[in-house]
Amino acid sequence: MSQAFMATAQQLQAETLYPWKSKSGLIGYCNQDGQLKIQPQFENASLFTNQFAVIEKDGHKGVISREGLITLDCLYEEVQLVAVGDETLAISRRRYNAWWKVNHWKLFPGFSIMGGTNDKRFFETEVTRMRWEVTLLSNKKIFISSTYRPNEYPYDTSNIQYFNRKILINEQLYLIDKGHVKQLSGVFKGILTDSTLLRKKGNSYQIIGSDLKPQGNAIFKVPEQITIKVSDNIQELKTTNVISGVKVKFDFMEDQHAQIFVYPDLKKIFPGQIEKYLNDKTDATEIIRNAQMICSVPNTDYFLIYSIINNLKGFYILHQNGSWESDSRKTKDFIIRSNSGNVLYPSIHDLGIDAVLPKNFAVKRIERTMSNKNWFYVSGMSKPEVLPLSGIFDSANKRWVLPLAYSSLAEMKAHPYIWKFEQENEKDYKKKKYGLINLHTGKIIVPPIYNTLNTDGKAGIYGTDKLNEFYINPVTGKEYREL
């Protein structure tokens, strides 16, 4: 069992610990000044999530505490940590042979119509399965244990939601109370925009509060289609449809009074009657009929509709009273992202980016930065050279924070004002060079010297035979390794 040394538990609690790599290749932990706190003994190690980190020994992963004590033995093929408030969950998986599942044995596993095999077995009795477990690390309590096939991934860490000592995992709700986990009854669709929950009840849904008591008498269901009066036309819109070869799904929900809402905003009624559009060139019926996306803009009176009319893509803002909005001052703070984080609305024109783009530059992606709500990461392709270029644009002051001159940029997770950058478009991944820059000061923290650099600060340099990886401090650029 590992032992911490050179620091008390209370001191470790107050320090940021980084994986530290020795000349032998084994990894321990040090503080930000490079002072060793946990002796090198692991083949691999992660940063800490709350009080815990993932480590690796003999090709298998486990978990240690900040005191250097083993919390989960190194038995797992993969372990991911998720912070839920002050608590930490470990999502782990390991494979095993479910040989007793006779109906899954393979008959004549070496048989081939081309012949040429020496495998004369009648049966292959190896039935590979993955045991997934979710553990509350503060008391090592496993509260989910289930079996899946090797290519199935049932517990996506990005989909785990937490609020008010409750965790929502795959439509099941759990309460963390005094270091213990209790599964609460019911099936839950998700957390709504006002932090209430939507609980499934048969084929319908009901809003409940954090105390798990119903809020109001509204009962919701998912309709197959909704009927809207657009101008003077009756328009039927299916919840799931195929438009121009693209599968489209709208998150409509209908209450017992036939009022329509757009999940997860179940406080704002979608208008049943929609007015003509603001100009005669655009038909409101066509906007609705060709809609690819309809979403509610949280904490406003508006819905945003993305539609493709005659091969022209556009966003249209609809008030809940059925009128259309054209006053950009009322909608200037709307930000609509795709699931991948790409900004769908506002457009590059609304942000003022198009006015400062070089000629023949095609924007591929826009993301809002975490460090400043008015700063946007912009990436795309310059033609005819077909060069990837990235920069960071200040929409408030209409200027580039970082010029559109980098091959790639990425925000560091724990330090959003620090970005990794690549200046040269090097196609050979072993020759790529990454550095770090501080957006607030404009100063380069680390010049482009690393062949790999993750957004958590894990850097790598290719040697003659393999990649040498170690952690750096993104704020100072200090390397945590023995030279």
Short mmCIF file of C-alpha atoms in Angstrom, two decimals:
data_model
loop_
_atom_site.label_atom_id
_atom_site.label_comp_id
_atom_site.label_asym_id
_atom_site.label_seq_id
_atom_site.Cartn_x
_atom_site.Cartn_y
_atom_site.Cartn_z
CA MET A 1 0.00 0.00 0.00
CA SER A 2 1.33 3.44 -0.94
CA GLN A 3 2.44 5.85 1.75
CA ALA A 4 2.43 9.64 1.60
CA PHE A 5 5.48 11.41 2.93
CA MET A 6 7.07 14.84 3.37
CA ALA A 7 3.66 16.42 4.04
CA THR A 8 0.71 16.03 6.34
CA ALA A 9 -2.78 15.30 5.05
CA GLN A 10 -3.84 18.82 6.00
CA GLN A 11 -0.99 20.33 3.95
CA LEU A 12 -1.79 18.14 0.97
CA GLN A 13 -5.39 19.29 1.16
CA ALA A 14 -4.35 22.89 0.56
CA GLU A 15 -1.92 22.17 -2.30
CA THR A 16 -2.37 21.47 -5.97
CA LEU A 17 -0.63 18.19 -6.74
CA TYR A 18 0.82 17.34 -10.13
CA PRO A 19 2.00 13.97 -11.46
CA TRP A 20 5.84 13.98 -11.30
CA LYS A 21 7.87 11.72 -13.58
CA SER A 22 11.21 10.27 -12.45
CA LYS A 23 14.11 9.22 -14.71
CA SER A 24 13.03 5.62 -14.20
CA GLY A 25 9.70 6.44 -15.85
CA LEU A 26 7.71 5.86 -12.65
CA ILE A 27 5.33 8.62 -11.57
CA GLY A 28 4.62 10.15 -8.18
CA TYR A 29 3.15 13.52 -7.15
CA CYS A 30 4.65 16.89 -6.31
CA ASN A 31 3.32 20.32 -5.40
CA GLN A 32 3.42 23.26 -7.81
CA ASP A 33 6.96 24.11 -6.68
CA GLY A 34 8.17 20.64 -7.63
CA GLN A 35 8.53 19.35 -4.07
CA LEU A 36 7.85 15.61 -4.01
CA LYS A 37 4.81 14.57 -1.95
CA ILE A 38 4.02 11.01 -3.08
CA GLN A 39 6.93 8.79 -4.11
CA PRO A 40 7.21 7.63 -7.77
CA GLN A 41 5.66 4.16 -8.04
CA PHE A 42 3.02 4.33 -10.80
CA GLU A 43 3.24 3.61 -14.52
CA ASN A 44 0.76 6.37 -15.23
CA ALA A 45 -1.17 8.94 -13.19
CA SER A 46 -3.77 11.67 -13.66
CA LEU A 47 -4.41 15.03 -12.04
CA PHE A 48 -6.60 14.99 -8.94
CA THR A 49 -10.37 15.31 -9.13
CA ASN A 50 -11.38 16.65 -5.71
CA GLN A 51 -9.44 14.33 -3.40
CA PHE A 52 -8.71 11.46 -5.82
CA ALA A 53 -6.62 10.57 -8.86
CA VAL A 54 -6.43 7.66 -11.30
CA ILE A 55 -3.17 5.70 -11.27
CA GLU A 56 -1.89 2.67 -13.19
CA LYS A 57 0.16 -0.35 -12.16
CA ASP A 58 0.92 -3.50 -14.16
CA GLY A 59 -1.26 -2.23 -16.98
CA HIS A 60 -4.36 -1.86 -14.80
CA LYS A 61 -5.90 1.25 -13.31
CA GLY A 62 -7.03 2.16 -9.82
CA VAL A 63 -7.56 5.23 -7.61
CA ILE A 64 -5.50 6.88 -4.85
CA SER A 65 -6.37 9.55 -2.31
CA ARG A 66 -4.40 12.77 -1.85
CA GLU A 67 -2.61 11.08 1.04
CA GLY A 68 -1.23 8.52 -1.42
CA LEU A 69 -3.38 5.66 -0.13
CA ILE A 70 -4.99 3.17 -2.48
CA THR A 71 -8.74 3.81 -2.65
CA LEU A 72 -9.51 1.38 -5.51
CA ASP A 73 -7.06 -1.41 -6.27
CA CYS A 74 -5.48 -1.51 -9.72
CA LEU A 75 -7.88 -4.05 -11.22
CA TYR A 76 -9.58 -2.08 -13.97
CA GLU A 77 -9.18 -1.61 -17.69
CA GLU A 78 -10.42 1.99 -17.41
CA VAL A 79 -11.39 4.39 -14.61
CA GLN A 80 -12.92 7.86 -14.99
CA LEU A 81 -13.55 10.28 -12.14
CA VAL A 82 -16.53 12.66 -11.91
CA ALA A 83 -16.81 15.48 -9.36
CA VAL A 84 -20.32 15.84 -7.92
CA GLY A 85 -20.04 18.73 -5.51
CA ASP A 86 -17.50 17.78 -2.84
CA GLU A 87 -17.96 14.08 -3.58
CA THR A 88 -16.22 12.09 -6.31
CA LEU A 89 -17.54 9.18 -8.35
CA ALA A 90 -15.37 6.56 -10.03
CA ILE A 91 -16.76 4.95 -13.19
CA SER A 92 -14.74 1.79 -13.75
CA ARG A 93 -14.82 -1.16 -16.10
CA ARG A 94 -13.04 -4.50 -16.36
CA ARG A 95 -13.49 -7.44 -18.67
CA TYR A 96 -14.17 -11.03 -17.68
CA ASN A 97 -15.08 -14.33 -19.32
CA ALA A 98 -18.79 -15.20 -18.97
CA TRP A 99 -18.03 -18.79 -20.06
CA TRP A 100 -21.27 -20.13 -18.59
CA LYS A 101 -23.29 -18.35 -21.32
CA VAL A 102 -23.28 -21.50 -23.46
CA ASN A 103 -25.63 -20.00 -26.07
CA HIS A 104 -22.90 -17.46 -26.89
CA TRP A 105 -20.15 -20.04 -27.56
CA LYS A 106 -18.79 -20.04 -31.11
CA LEU A 107 -19.07 -23.30 -33.05
CA PHE A 108 -15.88 -24.29 -34.97
CA PRO A 109 -14.15 -20.93 -34.31
CA GLY A 110 -11.25 -21.74 -36.68
CA PHE A 111 -13.45 -22.70 -39.60
CA SER A 112 -12.81 -20.82 -42.84
CA ILE A 113 -14.14 -21.49 -46.32
CA MET A 114 -10.55 -20.80 -47.52
CA GLY A 115 -9.14 -23.46 -45.21
CA GLY A 116 -5.59 -23.26 -43.89
CA THR A 117 -6.24 -23.24 -40.12
CA ASN A 118 -4.80 -25.44 -37.40
CA ASP A 119 -7.58 -24.56 -34.97
CA LYS A 120 -9.51 -27.82 -34.63
CA ARG A 121 -11.66 -26.79 -31.65
CA PHE A 122 -15.39 -27.53 -31.72
CA PHE A 123 -16.23 -24.53 -29.49
CA GLU A 124 -14.83 -21.14 -28.47
CA THR A 125 -15.93 -20.79 -24.85
CA GLU A 126 -14.56 -17.26 -24.35
CA VAL A 127 -17.56 -14.93 -23.87
CA THR A 128 -16.10 -11.50 -23.18
CA ARG A 129 -18.17 -9.14 -21.05
CA MET A 130 -17.46 -5.82 -19.32
CA ARG A 131 -18.33 -5.23 -15.69
CA TRP A 132 -19.15 -1.55 -15.14
CA GLU A 133 -19.21 -0.11 -11.62
CA VAL A 134 -19.95 3.34 -10.23
CA THR A 135 -18.36 3.93 -6.82
CA LEU A 136 -18.70 6.74 -4.28
CA LEU A 137 -15.04 7.13 -3.36
CA SER A 138 -15.51 8.75 0.06
CA ASN A 139 -16.71 5.41 1.43
CA LYS A 140 -15.78 3.06 -1.46
CA LYS A 141 -19.46 2.19 -1.86
CA ILE A 142 -20.37 0.60 -5.21
CA PHE A 143 -23.91 1.69 -5.98
CA ILE A 144 -24.14 0.65 -9.64
CA SER A 145 -22.85 -2.65 -10.98
CA SER A 146 -23.89 -3.91 -14.41
CA THR A 147 -22.67 -6.00 -17.33
CA TYR A 148 -22.38 -4.99 -20.97
CA ARG A 149 -20.69 -6.14 -24.15
CA PRO A 150 -17.16 -4.81 -24.79
CA ASN A 151 -18.29 -2.25 -27.39
CA GLU A 152 -21.00 -0.72 -25.19
CA TYR A 153 -20.38 2.43 -23.12
CA PRO A 154 -23.41 3.02 -20.88
CA TYR A 155 -22.03 5.66 -18.50
CA ASP A 156 -21.04 8.85 -20.28
CA THR A 157 -19.45 11.17 -17.72
CA SER A 158 -20.67 14.27 -19.61
CA ASN A 159 -24.30 13.17 -19.12
CA ILE A 160 -24.10 12.79 -15.34
CA GLN A 161 -26.04 15.65 -13.78
CA TYR A 162 -25.78 16.83 -10.18
CA PHE A 163 -27.78 19.24 -8.03
CA ASN A 164 -28.82 19.55 -4.40
CA ARG A 165 -27.00 16.37 -3.28
CA LYS A 166 -28.68 14.36 -6.04
CA ILE A 167 -27.10 12.64 -9.05
CA LEU A 168 -28.94 11.76 -12.26
CA ILE A 169 -27.37 8.85 -14.13
CA ASN A 170 -29.13 7.24 -17.09
CA GLU A 171 -32.61 8.32 -15.94
CA GLN A 172 -32.02 7.04 -12.39
CA LEU A 173 -31.78 9.47 -9.47
CA TYR A 174 -29.51 8.94 -6.46
CA LEU A 175 -29.27 10.86 -3.19
CA ILE A 176 -25.91 11.39 -1.49
CA ASP A 177 -26.47 11.75 2.23
CA LYS A 178 -23.66 11.71 4.80
CA GLY A 179 -21.36 9.74 2.51
CA HIS A 180 -23.99 7.19 1.51
CA VAL A 181 -25.86 6.76 -1.77
CA LYS A 182 -29.52 5.87 -1.98
CA GLN A 183 -31.38 5.19 -5.22
CA LEU A 184 -34.65 7.14 -5.39
CA SER A 185 -37.71 5.61 -6.97
CA GLY A 186 -38.82 6.62 -10.44
CA VAL A 187 -37.47 7.18 -13.95
CA PHE A 188 -36.36 10.71 -14.79
CA LYS A 189 -36.06 12.32 -18.20
CA GLY A 190 -33.76 15.05 -16.97
CA ILE A 191 -33.23 18.34 -15.18
CA LEU A 192 -35.26 21.27 -16.51
CA THR A 193 -34.10 24.83 -17.09
CA ASP A 194 -35.40 25.93 -13.67
CA SER A 195 -33.56 23.04 -11.91
CA THR A 196 -36.72 21.02 -11.35
CA LEU A 197 -36.92 17.42 -12.51
CA LEU A 198 -39.11 15.64 -15.03
CA ARG A 199 -40.23 12.24 -13.74
CA LYS A 200 -41.73 9.61 -15.98
CA LYS A 201 -45.12 8.26 -14.95
CA GLY A 202 -46.32 5.55 -17.30
CA ASN A 203 -46.33 7.15 -20.77
CA SER A 204 -46.42 10.67 -19.37
CA TYR A 205 -44.18 13.02 -17.36
CA GLN A 206 -44.61 15.20 -14.29
CA ILE A 207 -42.53 18.09 -12.92
CA ILE A 208 -41.16 17.53 -9.42
CA GLY A 209 -39.05 19.76 -7.19
CA SER A 210 -35.75 18.98 -5.49
CA ASP A 211 -37.83 17.63 -2.58
CA LEU A 212 -39.26 15.07 -5.08
CA LYS A 213 -42.79 16.41 -4.60
CA PRO A 214 -44.95 17.28 -7.63
CA GLN A 215 -44.97 20.93 -8.66
CA GLY A 216 -48.44 21.72 -9.94
CA ASN A 217 -50.84 19.40 -11.72
CA ALA A 218 -49.35 19.54 -15.22
CA ILE A 219 -48.94 16.20 -16.96
CA PHE A 220 -46.83 16.07 -20.13
CA LYS A 221 -46.48 13.64 -22.99
CA VAL A 222 -44.43 13.53 -26.18
CA PRO A 223 -46.81 14.12 -29.13
CA GLU A 224 -46.31 12.46 -32.49
CA GLN A 225 -47.02 15.81 -34.15
CA ILE A 226 -48.28 19.29 -33.37
CA THR A 227 -50.69 21.48 -35.32
CA ILE A 228 -49.95 25.19 -35.74
CA LYS A 229 -51.77 27.93 -37.60
CA VAL A 230 -49.13 29.84 -39.56
CA SER A 231 -50.50 33.00 -41.19
CA ASP A 232 -53.70 31.56 -42.64
CA ASN A 233 -52.37 28.03 -43.14
CA ILE A 234 -52.68 24.98 -40.92
CA GLN A 235 -49.26 23.39 -40.55
CA GLU A 236 -48.67 19.94 -39.06
CA LEU A 237 -45.19 19.38 -37.70
CA LYS A 238 -44.09 15.84 -36.82
CA THR A 239 -41.94 15.37 -33.73
CA THR A 240 -39.64 13.11 -35.77
CA ASN A 241 -39.33 13.72 -39.48
CA VAL A 242 -36.99 13.49 -42.46
CA ILE A 243 -36.43 16.78 -44.28
CA SER A 244 -34.25 16.84 -47.41
CA GLY A 245 -32.74 13.50 -46.42
CA VAL A 246 -31.88 14.68 -42.90
CA LYS A 247 -33.51 13.15 -39.82
CA VAL A 248 -35.01 15.93 -37.70
CA LYS A 249 -36.26 15.54 -34.13
CA PHE A 250 -38.07 18.26 -32.16
CA ASP A 251 -38.28 18.11 -28.35
CA PHE A 252 -41.97 18.98 -28.18
CA MET A 253 -43.99 18.15 -25.08
CA GLU A 254 -47.75 18.59 -24.68
CA ASP A 255 -49.69 19.04 -21.44
CA GLN A 256 -53.23 17.92 -20.64
CA HIS A 257 -54.59 21.23 -21.96
CA ALA A 258 -53.01 20.61 -25.40
CA GLN A 259 -50.45 23.37 -24.79
CA ILE A 260 -47.10 22.79 -26.50
CA PHE A 261 -43.68 23.31 -24.90
CA VAL A 262 -40.09 22.76 -26.03
CA TYR A 263 -38.10 20.58 -23.62
CA PRO A 264 -36.33 21.36 -21.31
CA ASP A 265 -38.21 24.69 -20.93
CA LEU A 266 -41.66 23.65 -19.73
CA LYS A 267 -42.70 27.09 -18.46
CA LYS A 268 -43.00 28.83 -21.82
CA ILE A 269 -45.83 27.87 -24.19
CA PHE A 270 -44.98 27.51 -27.86
CA PRO A 271 -47.46 29.65 -29.87
CA GLY A 272 -50.31 27.79 -31.55
CA GLN A 273 -50.81 30.67 -33.99
CA ILE A 274 -47.91 32.36 -35.78
CA GLU A 275 -48.07 35.64 -37.69
CA LYS A 276 -46.75 36.44 -41.15
CA TYR A 277 -43.04 37.04 -41.35
CA LEU A 278 -41.59 40.54 -41.19
CA ASN A 279 -41.03 40.86 -44.94
CA ASP A 280 -42.86 39.64 -48.00
CA LYS A 281 -39.82 37.76 -49.33
CA THR A 282 -39.94 35.22 -46.51
CA ASP A 283 -42.93 32.93 -45.97
CA ALA A 284 -43.56 32.02 -42.32
CA THR A 285 -45.12 28.73 -43.43
CA GLU A 286 -41.87 27.82 -45.19
CA ILE A 287 -39.87 28.64 -42.06
CA ILE A 288 -41.93 26.18 -40.03
CA ARG A 289 -42.22 23.52 -42.74
CA ASN A 290 -38.46 23.44 -43.36
CA ALA A 291 -37.36 23.82 -39.74
CA GLN A 292 -34.29 21.76 -38.79
CA MET A 293 -34.19 22.90 -35.17
CA ILE A 294 -36.61 24.56 -32.75
CA CYS A 295 -35.39 25.47 -29.28
CA SER A 296 -36.39 27.71 -26.42
CA VAL A 297 -34.02 30.51 -25.44
CA PRO A 298 -33.87 30.16 -21.62
CA ASN A 299 -35.04 33.05 -19.42
CA THR A 300 -36.54 34.96 -22.37
CA ASP A 301 -39.87 35.17 -24.22
CA TYR A 302 -38.33 33.77 -27.39
CA PHE A 303 -37.87 30.60 -29.43
CA LEU A 304 -35.13 30.15 -32.02
CA ILE A 305 -35.87 28.34 -35.28
CA TYR A 306 -33.20 27.15 -37.70
CA SER A 307 -34.59 26.56 -41.17
CA ILE A 308 -33.31 25.88 -44.69
CA ILE A 309 -35.40 27.51 -47.43
CA ASN A 310 -34.32 27.11 -51.06
CA ASN A 311 -30.89 25.93 -49.87
CA LEU A 312 -30.47 29.10 -47.80
CA LYS A 313 -29.78 28.54 -44.10
CA GLY A 314 -31.15 31.00 -41.56
CA PHE A 315 -32.14 31.58 -37.94
CA TYR A 316 -35.51 33.11 -37.12
CA ILE A 317 -36.56 34.45 -33.71
CA LEU A 318 -40.15 33.80 -32.67
CA HIS A 319 -41.84 35.48 -29.69
CA GLN A 320 -44.08 33.32 -27.54
CA ASN A 321 -47.02 35.50 -28.61
CA GLY A 322 -46.53 34.27 -32.21
CA SER A 323 -44.85 37.41 -33.61
CA TRP A 324 -41.40 37.52 -35.21
CA GLU A 325 -38.53 39.56 -33.77
CA SER A 326 -36.06 41.65 -35.78
CA ASP A 327 -34.65 43.95 -33.09
CA SER A 328 -31.11 42.65 -32.58
CA ARG A 329 -30.76 44.69 -29.37
CA LYS A 330 -33.27 42.36 -27.71
CA THR A 331 -31.45 39.22 -28.82
CA LYS A 332 -27.79 40.28 -28.74
CA ASP A 333 -27.01 38.06 -25.74
CA PHE A 334 -28.61 34.90 -27.15
CA ILE A 335 -26.10 32.06 -27.50
CA ILE A 336 -27.26 28.76 -28.98
CA ARG A 337 -24.73 25.92 -29.18
CA SER A 338 -24.77 22.49 -30.73
CA ASN A 339 -24.07 19.45 -28.54
CA SER A 340 -20.42 19.70 -29.57
CA GLY A 341 -20.19 23.33 -28.40
CA ASN A 342 -20.23 24.99 -31.81
CA VAL A 343 -22.09 28.33 -31.72
CA LEU A 344 -25.13 28.13 -33.99
CA TYR A 345 -26.51 31.56 -33.11
CA PRO A 346 -25.63 34.43 -33.41
CA SER A 347 -24.08 34.37 -36.89
CA ILE A 348 -20.60 35.59 -37.83
CA HIS A 349 -22.32 38.69 -39.24
CA ASP A 350 -24.15 39.41 -35.97
CA LEU A 351 -20.89 39.02 -34.04
CA GLY A 352 -19.02 41.28 -36.46
CA ILE A 353 -16.52 38.58 -37.42
CA ASP A 354 -17.26 38.63 -41.17
CA ALA A 355 -16.08 42.26 -41.45
CA VAL A 356 -12.53 41.38 -40.36
CA LEU A 357 -12.08 38.02 -42.10
CA PRO A 358 -9.52 37.72 -44.90
CA LYS A 359 -10.84 37.10 -48.39
CA ASN A 360 -11.70 33.51 -49.32
CA PHE A 361 -11.81 32.40 -45.70
CA ALA A 362 -14.48 29.83 -44.79
CA VAL A 363 -15.50 29.73 -41.12
CA LYS A 364 -15.96 26.16 -39.88
CA ARG A 365 -16.46 26.61 -36.16
CA ILE A 366 -17.18 29.27 -33.54
CA GLU A 367 -17.04 28.67 -29.77
CA ARG A 368 -17.59 31.04 -26.89
CA THR A 369 -14.61 31.10 -24.54
CA MET A 370 -15.01 30.41 -20.84
CA SER A 371 -12.82 33.31 -19.76
CA ASN A 372 -14.87 36.09 -21.41
CA LYS A 373 -18.45 35.95 -22.73
CA ASN A 374 -17.57 38.38 -25.55
CA TRP A 375 -14.56 36.41 -26.76
CA PHE A 376 -15.11 33.76 -29.44
CA TYR A 377 -12.79 31.10 -30.76
CA VAL A 378 -12.96 31.15 -34.59
CA SER A 379 -11.53 28.46 -36.86
CA GLY A 380 -11.79 27.74 -40.53
CA MET A 381 -9.95 27.30 -43.81
CA SER A 382 -8.08 29.81 -45.91
CA LYS A 383 -8.28 29.30 -49.68
CA PRO A 384 -6.77 28.63 -52.18
CA GLU A 385 -3.91 27.37 -49.96
CA VAL A 386 -6.40 25.29 -47.91
CA LEU A 387 -4.67 26.24 -44.67
CA PRO A 388 -6.39 25.79 -41.29
CA LEU A 389 -6.41 29.02 -39.30
CA SER A 390 -7.70 29.88 -35.83
CA GLY A 391 -7.99 33.03 -33.73
CA ILE A 392 -9.95 34.58 -30.86
CA PHE A 393 -12.30 37.46 -31.60
CA ASP A 394 -13.65 40.11 -29.20
CA SER A 395 -17.24 40.74 -30.34
CA ALA A 396 -17.69 43.72 -27.98
CA ASN A 397 -14.70 45.68 -29.28
CA LYS A 398 -14.65 44.13 -32.78
CA ARG A 399 -10.99 43.16 -32.61
CA TRP A 400 -8.84 40.05 -32.55
CA VAL A 401 -7.58 39.04 -29.11
CA LEU A 402 -5.40 36.50 -30.91
CA PRO A 403 -5.02 37.07 -34.65
CA LEU A 404 -6.34 34.59 -37.17
CA ALA A 405 -2.84 33.21 -37.62
CA TYR A 406 -2.66 29.92 -35.69
CA SER A 407 -2.98 26.41 -37.10
CA SER A 408 -4.89 25.39 -33.98
CA LEU A 409 -5.94 26.74 -30.59
CA ALA A 410 -7.47 25.08 -27.53
CA GLU A 411 -8.59 26.29 -24.10
CA MET A 412 -6.86 24.76 -21.06
CA LYS A 413 -9.45 23.12 -18.81
CA ALA A 414 -8.48 24.48 -15.39
CA HIS A 415 -7.18 27.82 -16.69
CA PRO A 416 -9.54 29.15 -19.39
CA TYR A 417 -7.49 32.31 -19.97
CA ILE A 418 -4.54 30.13 -21.04
CA TRP A 419 -4.62 28.56 -24.50
CA LYS A 420 -2.40 26.05 -26.20
CA PHE A 421 -1.40 27.06 -29.71
CA GLU A 422 0.17 25.62 -32.84
CA GLN A 423 1.69 28.08 -35.30
CA GLU A 424 2.86 25.86 -38.14
CA ASN A 425 0.56 23.53 -40.05
CA GLU A 426 2.72 20.44 -39.61
CA LYS A 427 1.06 17.28 -40.96
CA ASP A 428 3.52 14.84 -39.40
CA TYR A 429 2.13 14.42 -35.89
CA LYS A 430 5.59 13.63 -34.50
CA LYS A 431 6.85 17.02 -35.69
CA LYS A 432 3.96 19.14 -34.42
CA LYS A 433 4.91 21.88 -31.97
CA TYR A 434 2.58 23.24 -29.28
CA GLY A 435 3.02 26.07 -26.79
CA LEU A 436 0.97 28.08 -24.27
CA ILE A 437 -0.14 31.73 -24.34
CA ASN A 438 -1.89 33.92 -21.73
CA LEU A 439 -4.85 35.73 -23.33
CA HIS A 440 -5.04 38.42 -20.64
CA THR A 441 -1.41 39.51 -21.02
CA GLY A 442 -0.72 38.33 -24.55
CA LYS A 443 2.54 36.78 -23.30
CA ILE A 444 3.77 33.35 -24.36
CA ILE A 445 4.15 31.11 -21.30
CA VAL A 446 5.76 28.24 -23.21
CA PRO A 447 7.09 28.52 -26.77
CA PRO A 448 5.96 25.82 -29.21
CA ILE A 449 8.29 22.99 -28.14
CA TYR A 450 5.98 20.07 -27.30
CA ASN A 451 4.92 17.42 -29.84
CA THR A 452 1.73 16.78 -27.88
CA LEU A 453 -0.08 18.92 -25.32
CA ASN A 454 -3.41 18.01 -23.74
CA THR A 455 -5.78 20.62 -22.33
CA ASP A 456 -5.15 19.29 -18.80
CA GLY A 457 -1.42 20.11 -19.07
CA LYS A 458 -0.04 16.71 -20.10
CA ALA A 459 2.79 17.34 -22.57
CA GLY A 460 4.84 15.00 -24.71
CA ILE A 461 8.11 14.96 -26.66
CA TYR A 462 8.97 12.25 -29.16
CA GLY A 463 12.32 10.58 -28.59
CA THR A 464 14.05 8.06 -30.80
CA ASP A 465 11.73 5.23 -29.86
CA LYS A 466 8.65 6.54 -28.08
CA LEU A 467 6.71 9.51 -26.73
CA ASN A 468 7.95 10.82 -23.39
CA GLU A 469 4.94 12.27 -21.55
CA PHE A 470 4.84 14.37 -18.39
CA TYR A 471 2.80 17.18 -16.86
CA ILE A 472 3.52 20.90 -16.91
CA ASN A 473 2.03 23.78 -14.94
CA PRO A 474 -0.03 25.74 -17.52
CA VAL A 475 0.31 28.97 -15.50
CA THR A 476 4.09 28.95 -15.15
CA GLY A 477 5.21 26.43 -17.78
CA LYS A 478 7.16 24.50 -15.14
CA GLU A 479 7.79 20.86 -16.10
CA TYR A 480 7.16 18.17 -13.50
CA ARG A 481 9.80 15.60 -14.34
CA GLU A 482 13.30 14.55 -13.33
CA LEU A 483 15.87 15.63 -15.92
#
